[in-house]
Tab-separated table of C-alpha atoms in Angstrom:
chain	number	residue	atom	x	y	z
A	99	MET	CA	121.892	-73.837	280.311
A	100	LYS	CA	123.878	-76.972	279.101
A	101	ILE	CA	122.848	-80.322	279.301
A	102	ASN	CA	125.287	-83.207	279.416
A	103	THR	CA	123.800	-85.589	276.705
A	104	THR	CA	126.687	-88.305	276.931
A	105	LYS	CA	124.286	-91.015	278.018
A	106	PHE	CA	120.661	-89.315	277.826
A	107	ALA	CA	118.106	-90.302	275.135
A	108	MET	CA	115.679	-87.444	276.233
A	109	LEU	CA	115.323	-84.482	278.491
A	110	ALA	CA	112.079	-82.888	279.412
A	111	LEU	CA	110.898	-80.130	281.629
A	112	ALA	CA	108.550	-81.968	283.985
A	113	ALA	CA	107.044	-79.149	286.066
A	114	LEU	CA	107.339	-75.879	287.868
A	115	VAL	CA	107.183	-77.432	291.300
A	116	THR	CA	107.754	-74.772	293.930
A	117	GLY	CA	107.247	-71.075	294.158
A	118	PHE	CA	107.361	-68.917	297.343
A	119	SER	CA	107.923	-65.081	298.174
A	120	LEU	CA	111.141	-63.879	299.917
A	121	GLN	CA	110.512	-60.799	302.126
A	122	SER	CA	113.340	-58.311	302.830
A	123	CYS	CA	114.540	-58.137	306.544
A	124	SER	CA	115.671	-54.601	306.148
A	125	LYS	CA	113.862	-51.725	307.795
A	126	SER	CA	112.454	-49.021	305.516
A	127	ASN	CA	110.053	-46.063	305.539
A	128	PRO	CA	106.690	-47.450	304.119
A	129	THR	CA	106.038	-44.352	302.109
A	130	ASP	CA	109.379	-45.118	300.168
A	131	ASN	CA	107.873	-48.123	298.405
A	132	PRO	CA	104.371	-48.709	299.487
A	133	ASP	CA	103.585	-51.674	297.356
A	134	PRO	CA	106.900	-53.486	296.734
A	135	GLU	CA	106.799	-56.614	294.284
A	136	PRO	CA	107.924	-59.705	296.253
A	137	GLU	CA	110.896	-61.689	294.767
A	138	THR	CA	109.898	-65.232	293.758
A	139	GLU	CA	112.194	-68.303	293.846
A	140	LYS	CA	111.375	-70.992	291.585
A	141	ILE	CA	112.519	-74.480	291.524
A	142	PHE	CA	112.247	-76.570	288.292
A	143	ALA	CA	111.988	-80.423	288.024
A	144	VAL	CA	113.690	-81.778	284.896
A	145	GLY	CA	113.110	-85.533	283.906
A	146	GLY	CA	115.336	-87.522	281.686
A	147	LEU	CA	116.097	-90.980	280.565
A	148	VAL	CA	119.601	-92.573	280.815
A	149	LEU	CA	120.685	-95.044	278.312
A	150	ASP	CA	123.455	-96.772	279.869
A	151	PRO	CA	122.343	-98.261	282.303
A	152	ASP	CA	118.649	-97.721	281.491
A	153	GLY	CA	116.811	-95.668	283.884
A	154	SER	CA	114.634	-92.509	284.604
A	155	TYR	CA	115.829	-89.594	286.643
A	156	LEU	CA	114.275	-86.529	288.456
A	157	PHE	CA	116.608	-83.501	289.127
A	158	GLN	CA	115.278	-80.138	290.737
A	159	HIS	CA	117.305	-76.942	289.703
A	160	SER	CA	116.787	-73.340	290.312
A	161	THR	CA	117.239	-72.117	286.772
A	162	LEU	CA	117.000	-73.161	283.082
A	163	SER	CA	118.786	-70.163	281.837
A	164	GLU	CA	122.421	-71.040	282.753
A	165	GLY	CA	124.655	-73.770	284.265
A	166	GLU	CA	124.694	-77.454	283.481
A	167	ILE	CA	122.269	-80.199	284.163
A	168	SER	CA	123.691	-83.901	284.455
A	169	PHE	CA	122.213	-86.915	285.955
A	170	LEU	CA	125.553	-88.762	286.504
A	171	GLY	CA	125.544	-89.310	290.052
A	172	LYS	CA	122.721	-86.922	290.662
A	173	GLY	CA	118.943	-86.894	290.857
A	174	ALA	CA	116.232	-89.194	292.049
A	175	ASN	CA	115.928	-92.554	290.302
A	176	VAL	CA	112.391	-92.976	289.537
A	177	THR	CA	112.649	-95.932	286.995
A	178	THR	CA	110.201	-98.065	288.934
A	179	GLN	CA	107.584	-95.033	288.655
A	180	ASP	CA	106.206	-96.297	285.399
A	181	PRO	CA	106.394	-94.462	283.128
A	182	GLY	CA	109.088	-92.551	284.938
A	183	PHE	CA	108.973	-88.709	285.180
A	184	LEU	CA	106.065	-88.512	282.930
A	185	ALA	CA	103.737	-90.216	285.590
A	186	PHE	CA	104.370	-87.391	288.280
A	187	MET	CA	101.906	-84.751	289.002
A	188	THR	CA	103.484	-81.794	290.819
A	189	LYS	CA	102.521	-78.914	293.003
A	190	ASP	CA	104.490	-76.734	295.826
A	191	GLY	CA	107.450	-79.087	296.105
A	192	PHE	CA	105.668	-82.358	296.098
A	193	TYR	CA	105.218	-85.173	293.547
A	194	TYR	CA	102.255	-87.330	293.094
A	195	SER	CA	102.296	-90.717	291.462
A	196	TYR	CA	99.151	-92.781	290.417
A	197	LYS	CA	99.618	-96.317	289.536
A	198	SER	CA	96.533	-97.715	288.054
A	199	GLY	CA	97.873	-101.149	287.835
A	200	GLU	CA	98.224	-100.942	291.629
A	201	ASN	CA	95.368	-98.638	292.647
A	202	THR	CA	97.393	-96.372	294.569
A	203	LEU	CA	98.129	-92.708	294.792
A	204	SER	CA	101.440	-91.780	296.532
A	205	LYS	CA	102.811	-88.402	297.743
A	206	TYR	CA	106.478	-87.722	297.752
A	207	SER	CA	108.914	-85.149	298.494
A	208	TYR	CA	112.456	-84.383	297.207
A	209	VAL	CA	115.042	-84.969	299.850
A	210	ASN	CA	118.610	-85.151	299.247
A	211	GLN	CA	118.146	-86.224	295.738
A	212	LYS	CA	115.829	-88.754	296.474
A	213	LEU	CA	111.944	-89.097	296.434
A	214	GLN	CA	110.701	-89.542	300.044
A	215	LEU	CA	107.280	-91.209	300.459
A	216	VAL	CA	105.035	-88.977	302.412
A	217	LYS	CA	101.802	-91.115	302.164
A	218	VAL	CA	100.211	-93.636	300.036
A	219	ILE	CA	96.533	-94.279	299.778
A	220	PRO	CA	94.258	-96.895	297.881
A	221	PHE	CA	92.928	-95.138	294.712
A	222	VAL	CA	90.530	-97.039	292.263
A	223	LEU	CA	89.495	-95.449	289.225
A	224	ALA	CA	87.602	-97.024	286.312
A	225	ASP	CA	89.216	-97.298	283.023
A	226	ALA	CA	92.343	-95.508	284.233
A	227	ASN	CA	94.941	-97.402	282.117
A	228	ARG	CA	94.724	-93.917	280.340
A	229	TYR	CA	94.187	-91.051	282.407
A	230	ASN	CA	94.683	-87.449	282.751
A	231	HIS	CA	94.994	-84.734	285.857
A	232	GLN	CA	94.210	-81.123	286.510
A	233	TRP	CA	94.957	-79.017	289.289
A	234	ILE	CA	91.637	-77.364	290.574
A	235	ASP	CA	93.341	-75.214	293.044
A	236	GLN	CA	96.473	-75.544	295.505
A	237	ASN	CA	94.972	-78.309	297.497
A	238	ASN	CA	92.752	-80.241	295.252
A	239	LEU	CA	93.820	-82.577	292.310
A	240	LEU	CA	91.408	-83.848	289.707
A	241	ILE	CA	92.234	-87.341	288.250
A	242	TYR	CA	90.084	-88.709	285.367
A	243	GLY	CA	90.053	-91.744	283.126
A	244	TYR	CA	89.469	-91.397	279.410
A	245	LYS	CA	86.087	-92.799	279.738
A	246	GLY	CA	84.756	-90.311	282.324
A	247	ALA	CA	85.321	-91.516	285.733
A	248	TYR	CA	86.968	-88.982	288.003
A	249	LYS	CA	88.065	-88.510	291.498
A	250	ILE	CA	89.053	-85.091	293.400
A	251	VAL	CA	91.821	-85.502	295.959
A	252	ASN	CA	92.633	-83.218	298.674
A	253	VAL	CA	96.319	-83.642	298.499
A	254	GLU	CA	96.972	-81.762	301.906
A	255	ASN	CA	95.531	-84.932	303.836
A	256	MET	CA	95.290	-87.328	300.880
A	257	THR	CA	91.554	-87.827	300.998
A	258	VAL	CA	89.015	-88.447	298.121
A	259	VAL	CA	86.394	-85.414	298.625
A	260	LYS	CA	84.520	-85.966	295.384
A	261	GLU	CA	84.042	-88.738	292.957
A	262	GLY	CA	81.831	-89.624	290.129
A	263	LYS	CA	81.386	-89.926	286.109
A	264	PHE	CA	80.919	-87.150	283.648
A	265	ASP	CA	77.515	-86.675	282.532
A	266	LEU	CA	77.968	-87.140	278.733
A	267	PRO	CA	75.469	-88.700	275.943
A	268	ASN	CA	76.140	-91.944	274.225
A	269	LYS	CA	75.928	-92.195	270.525
A	270	ALA	CA	74.525	-95.277	268.845
A	271	GLY	CA	77.163	-96.937	266.772
A	272	LEU	CA	80.031	-94.987	267.993
A	273	THR	CA	82.866	-95.617	270.709
A	274	GLY	CA	82.625	-93.168	273.701
A	275	PRO	CA	82.557	-90.600	274.721
A	276	LEU	CA	86.251	-90.506	275.430
A	277	ILE	CA	87.627	-87.545	277.376
A	278	GLY	CA	90.367	-85.324	275.998
A	279	PHE	CA	90.433	-82.648	278.836
A	280	ALA	CA	88.593	-81.685	281.975
A	281	GLU	CA	89.413	-78.242	283.753
A	282	VAL	CA	87.646	-76.075	286.324
A	283	LYS	CA	87.637	-72.596	285.779
A	284	ASP	CA	85.182	-69.715	286.980
A	285	ASN	CA	83.180	-72.246	288.832
A	286	LYS	CA	82.578	-74.293	285.798
A	287	MET	CA	83.844	-77.688	284.947
A	288	HIS	CA	84.907	-77.731	281.226
A	289	VAL	CA	85.176	-81.245	279.641
A	290	GLY	CA	86.124	-81.997	275.929
A	291	TYR	CA	85.374	-85.232	274.489
A	292	TRP	CA	85.173	-87.239	270.952
A	293	TYR	CA	83.541	-90.472	269.659
A	294	GLY	CA	85.386	-93.332	267.767
A	295	ASP	CA	83.732	-94.598	264.525
A	296	GLU	CA	83.480	-98.334	264.791
A	297	LYS	CA	83.353	-98.677	260.919
A	298	TYR	CA	86.855	-96.904	260.502
A	299	PRO	CA	86.221	-95.068	257.258
A	300	ASP	CA	88.993	-94.621	254.832
A	301	ALA	CA	90.793	-91.231	255.193
A	302	ILE	CA	91.442	-88.885	252.400
A	303	ALA	CA	95.157	-89.127	253.187
A	304	LYS	CA	96.812	-92.055	251.187
A	305	GLY	CA	97.391	-94.927	253.306
A	306	LYS	CA	95.876	-93.658	256.422
A	307	THR	CA	92.688	-94.749	258.225
A	308	ASN	CA	90.391	-92.516	260.204
A	309	TYR	CA	89.013	-93.799	263.690
A	310	ALA	CA	87.613	-90.659	265.326
A	311	THR	CA	84.635	-88.840	264.065
A	312	GLY	CA	85.263	-85.454	262.639
A	313	THR	CA	83.846	-83.351	265.500
A	314	ALA	CA	84.974	-81.897	268.749
A	315	TYR	CA	82.480	-81.970	271.612
A	316	PHE	CA	82.299	-79.943	274.702
A	317	ALA	CA	80.320	-79.942	277.865
A	318	VAL	CA	80.220	-77.383	280.754
A	319	PHE	CA	78.855	-78.318	284.195
A	320	ASP	CA	78.226	-76.063	287.203
A	321	TYR	CA	80.965	-76.752	289.829
A	322	PRO	CA	81.255	-78.123	292.312
A	323	ALA	CA	77.635	-79.410	291.947
A	324	MET	CA	78.547	-80.938	288.477
A	325	ASN	CA	74.927	-80.440	287.292
A	326	ASN	CA	73.074	-78.298	284.579
A	327	PRO	CA	75.355	-79.508	281.829
A	328	VAL	CA	75.695	-77.413	278.638
A	329	TYR	CA	76.750	-79.301	275.392
A	330	SER	CA	78.161	-78.048	272.249
A	331	GLU	CA	80.162	-79.389	269.368
A	332	ASP	CA	81.987	-78.217	266.449
A	333	ASN	CA	83.173	-80.006	263.272
A	334	ARG	CA	86.113	-77.951	262.179
A	335	SER	CA	88.516	-80.457	264.213
A	336	THR	CA	88.315	-83.471	266.428
A	337	SER	CA	89.497	-84.692	269.867
A	338	PRO	CA	89.845	-81.369	272.081
A	339	GLY	CA	92.740	-82.232	274.346
A	340	ASN	CA	94.075	-85.869	274.441
A	341	ASP	CA	94.114	-88.851	276.674
A	342	ARG	CA	97.826	-88.882	277.648
A	343	ASN	CA	98.878	-87.620	281.304
A	344	GLY	CA	101.666	-85.192	281.356
A	345	VAL	CA	100.795	-83.638	277.621
A	346	LEU	CA	99.822	-80.052	277.495
A	347	LYS	CA	96.209	-79.715	276.624
A	348	THR	CA	94.871	-76.365	277.835
A	349	PHE	CA	96.018	-72.845	278.680
A	350	THR	CA	94.726	-69.783	279.945
A	351	TYR	CA	95.324	-66.326	278.297
A	352	ASN	CA	93.555	-63.162	279.238
A	353	ASP	CA	91.163	-65.359	281.259
A	354	ASP	CA	90.101	-67.161	278.247
A	355	LEU	CA	90.582	-71.017	277.999
A	356	TYR	CA	92.307	-72.311	275.042
A	357	ILE	CA	92.211	-76.177	274.107
A	358	MET	CA	94.483	-77.717	271.570
A	359	THR	CA	92.948	-80.569	269.425
A	360	SER	CA	94.738	-83.959	268.628
A	361	PRO	CA	93.316	-85.218	265.431
A	362	PHE	CA	96.370	-87.335	264.404
A	363	GLU	CA	98.221	-90.576	265.315
A	364	MET	CA	97.930	-92.372	268.808
A	365	ILE	CA	94.769	-90.374	270.026
A	366	SER	CA	91.815	-90.079	268.020
A	367	GLN	CA	93.247	-90.055	264.684
A	368	ASN	CA	91.338	-88.326	261.853
A	369	TRP	CA	93.480	-87.558	258.870
A	370	ASP	CA	90.895	-85.422	257.128
A	371	LYS	CA	90.667	-82.885	260.049
A	372	PRO	CA	93.390	-80.276	260.719
A	373	HIS	CA	94.969	-79.515	264.242
A	374	GLY	CA	93.405	-76.539	265.918
A	375	ILE	CA	93.110	-74.419	269.015
A	376	TYR	CA	89.655	-73.629	270.369
A	377	ARG	CA	89.012	-70.608	272.680
A	378	ILE	CA	86.123	-70.663	275.273
A	379	LYS	CA	85.642	-67.205	276.266
A	380	LYS	CA	85.395	-66.349	279.909
A	381	GLU	CA	81.640	-66.182	279.473
A	382	HIS	CA	81.954	-69.694	278.130
A	383	GLN	CA	78.830	-69.452	275.869
A	384	SER	CA	80.968	-69.532	272.654
A	385	SER	CA	84.010	-71.327	271.172
A	386	THR	CA	86.200	-69.989	268.105
A	387	LEU	CA	88.663	-72.008	266.300
A	388	LEU	CA	91.731	-69.862	266.143
A	389	ILE	CA	94.313	-72.090	264.253
A	390	SER	CA	93.969	-74.822	261.692
C-alpha cells in the first residue's frame, strides 16, 4: 500500500472497525463441504495529520496491503475531536468519542466520508483528563480514569449500566494508585496500577529522575460483581500498561493475558527498571515476566 505523504506529518492505523461474514448464494450439496469457512470482509480506519492546512482526518479503506491512501479531498475531518483520530474508540463500524472537558460521550457512523452523529449523552467521569478504554464485549464499553473511576456503557442504547471505582489500596507517602490498564477476561476484571514516589529519588541513569516506585501492581476482581479482590505485585518492572488512550497495553495469546510495562518518559518513569511483558495465565494465579 502506498501512502501519499506530500502534506502529512503522521499516519496511524486507528482500528479495525468492521467485520462481517459474506454467505454464498449458490446452491450446493451440503455433503460436499459440510463446514465451509465464511469469508470475512474487513474495513480499516486510518487516521492522519495534515500539515497544510493543519487538520486531523479519518479515512476508511478495505485493505492495507495494496493501493494508495491519501487525505487530499478525502476522509472525515476530525480536527475538532481533540486529540483527533486518537480520541476515538471503534467497534463494528461505529466511532465513540469521549470529551472529558465537555463531559459528553458521542457515537458516530461513517457516512459519505463524514462522521455522522448518532447520539450524544452526558458522561461525567472523575479525574478523566487522562483516561483509557477497553471493550468488554460487542455491546459494552469500559471507560476509566487514571485514578480509578470507571463507567461501563451499553453502546447499543448508549446508557451507563455500571459505574464505580476500583478498590485499590492507598500507600502512605506515595501518589496513587494510578491505573495502567483494566481488562475483563474469563469473568475477571484485571487491573494494573502503580504508585508515584513524592520524593523523586535520583535515578542511576545520568541526568534522569525517577518518579514511579520500582514495582508493578495487579488486582483481580470477580466480574461483574467487582468483589473478592486478589492483589499481587512484582518488582522486576513498573507501571503495567499506561495512562494514554489509544496506546496498545495488553493482548491475548493462547488465552493468556499479556501486559506491556511503561517505565520510561511521560508515564511513570523509573529509569532503573526495564521495559517488560507480563503474562497472566488463564488461571490468573501467577504472573511471569517474559521480556526485559
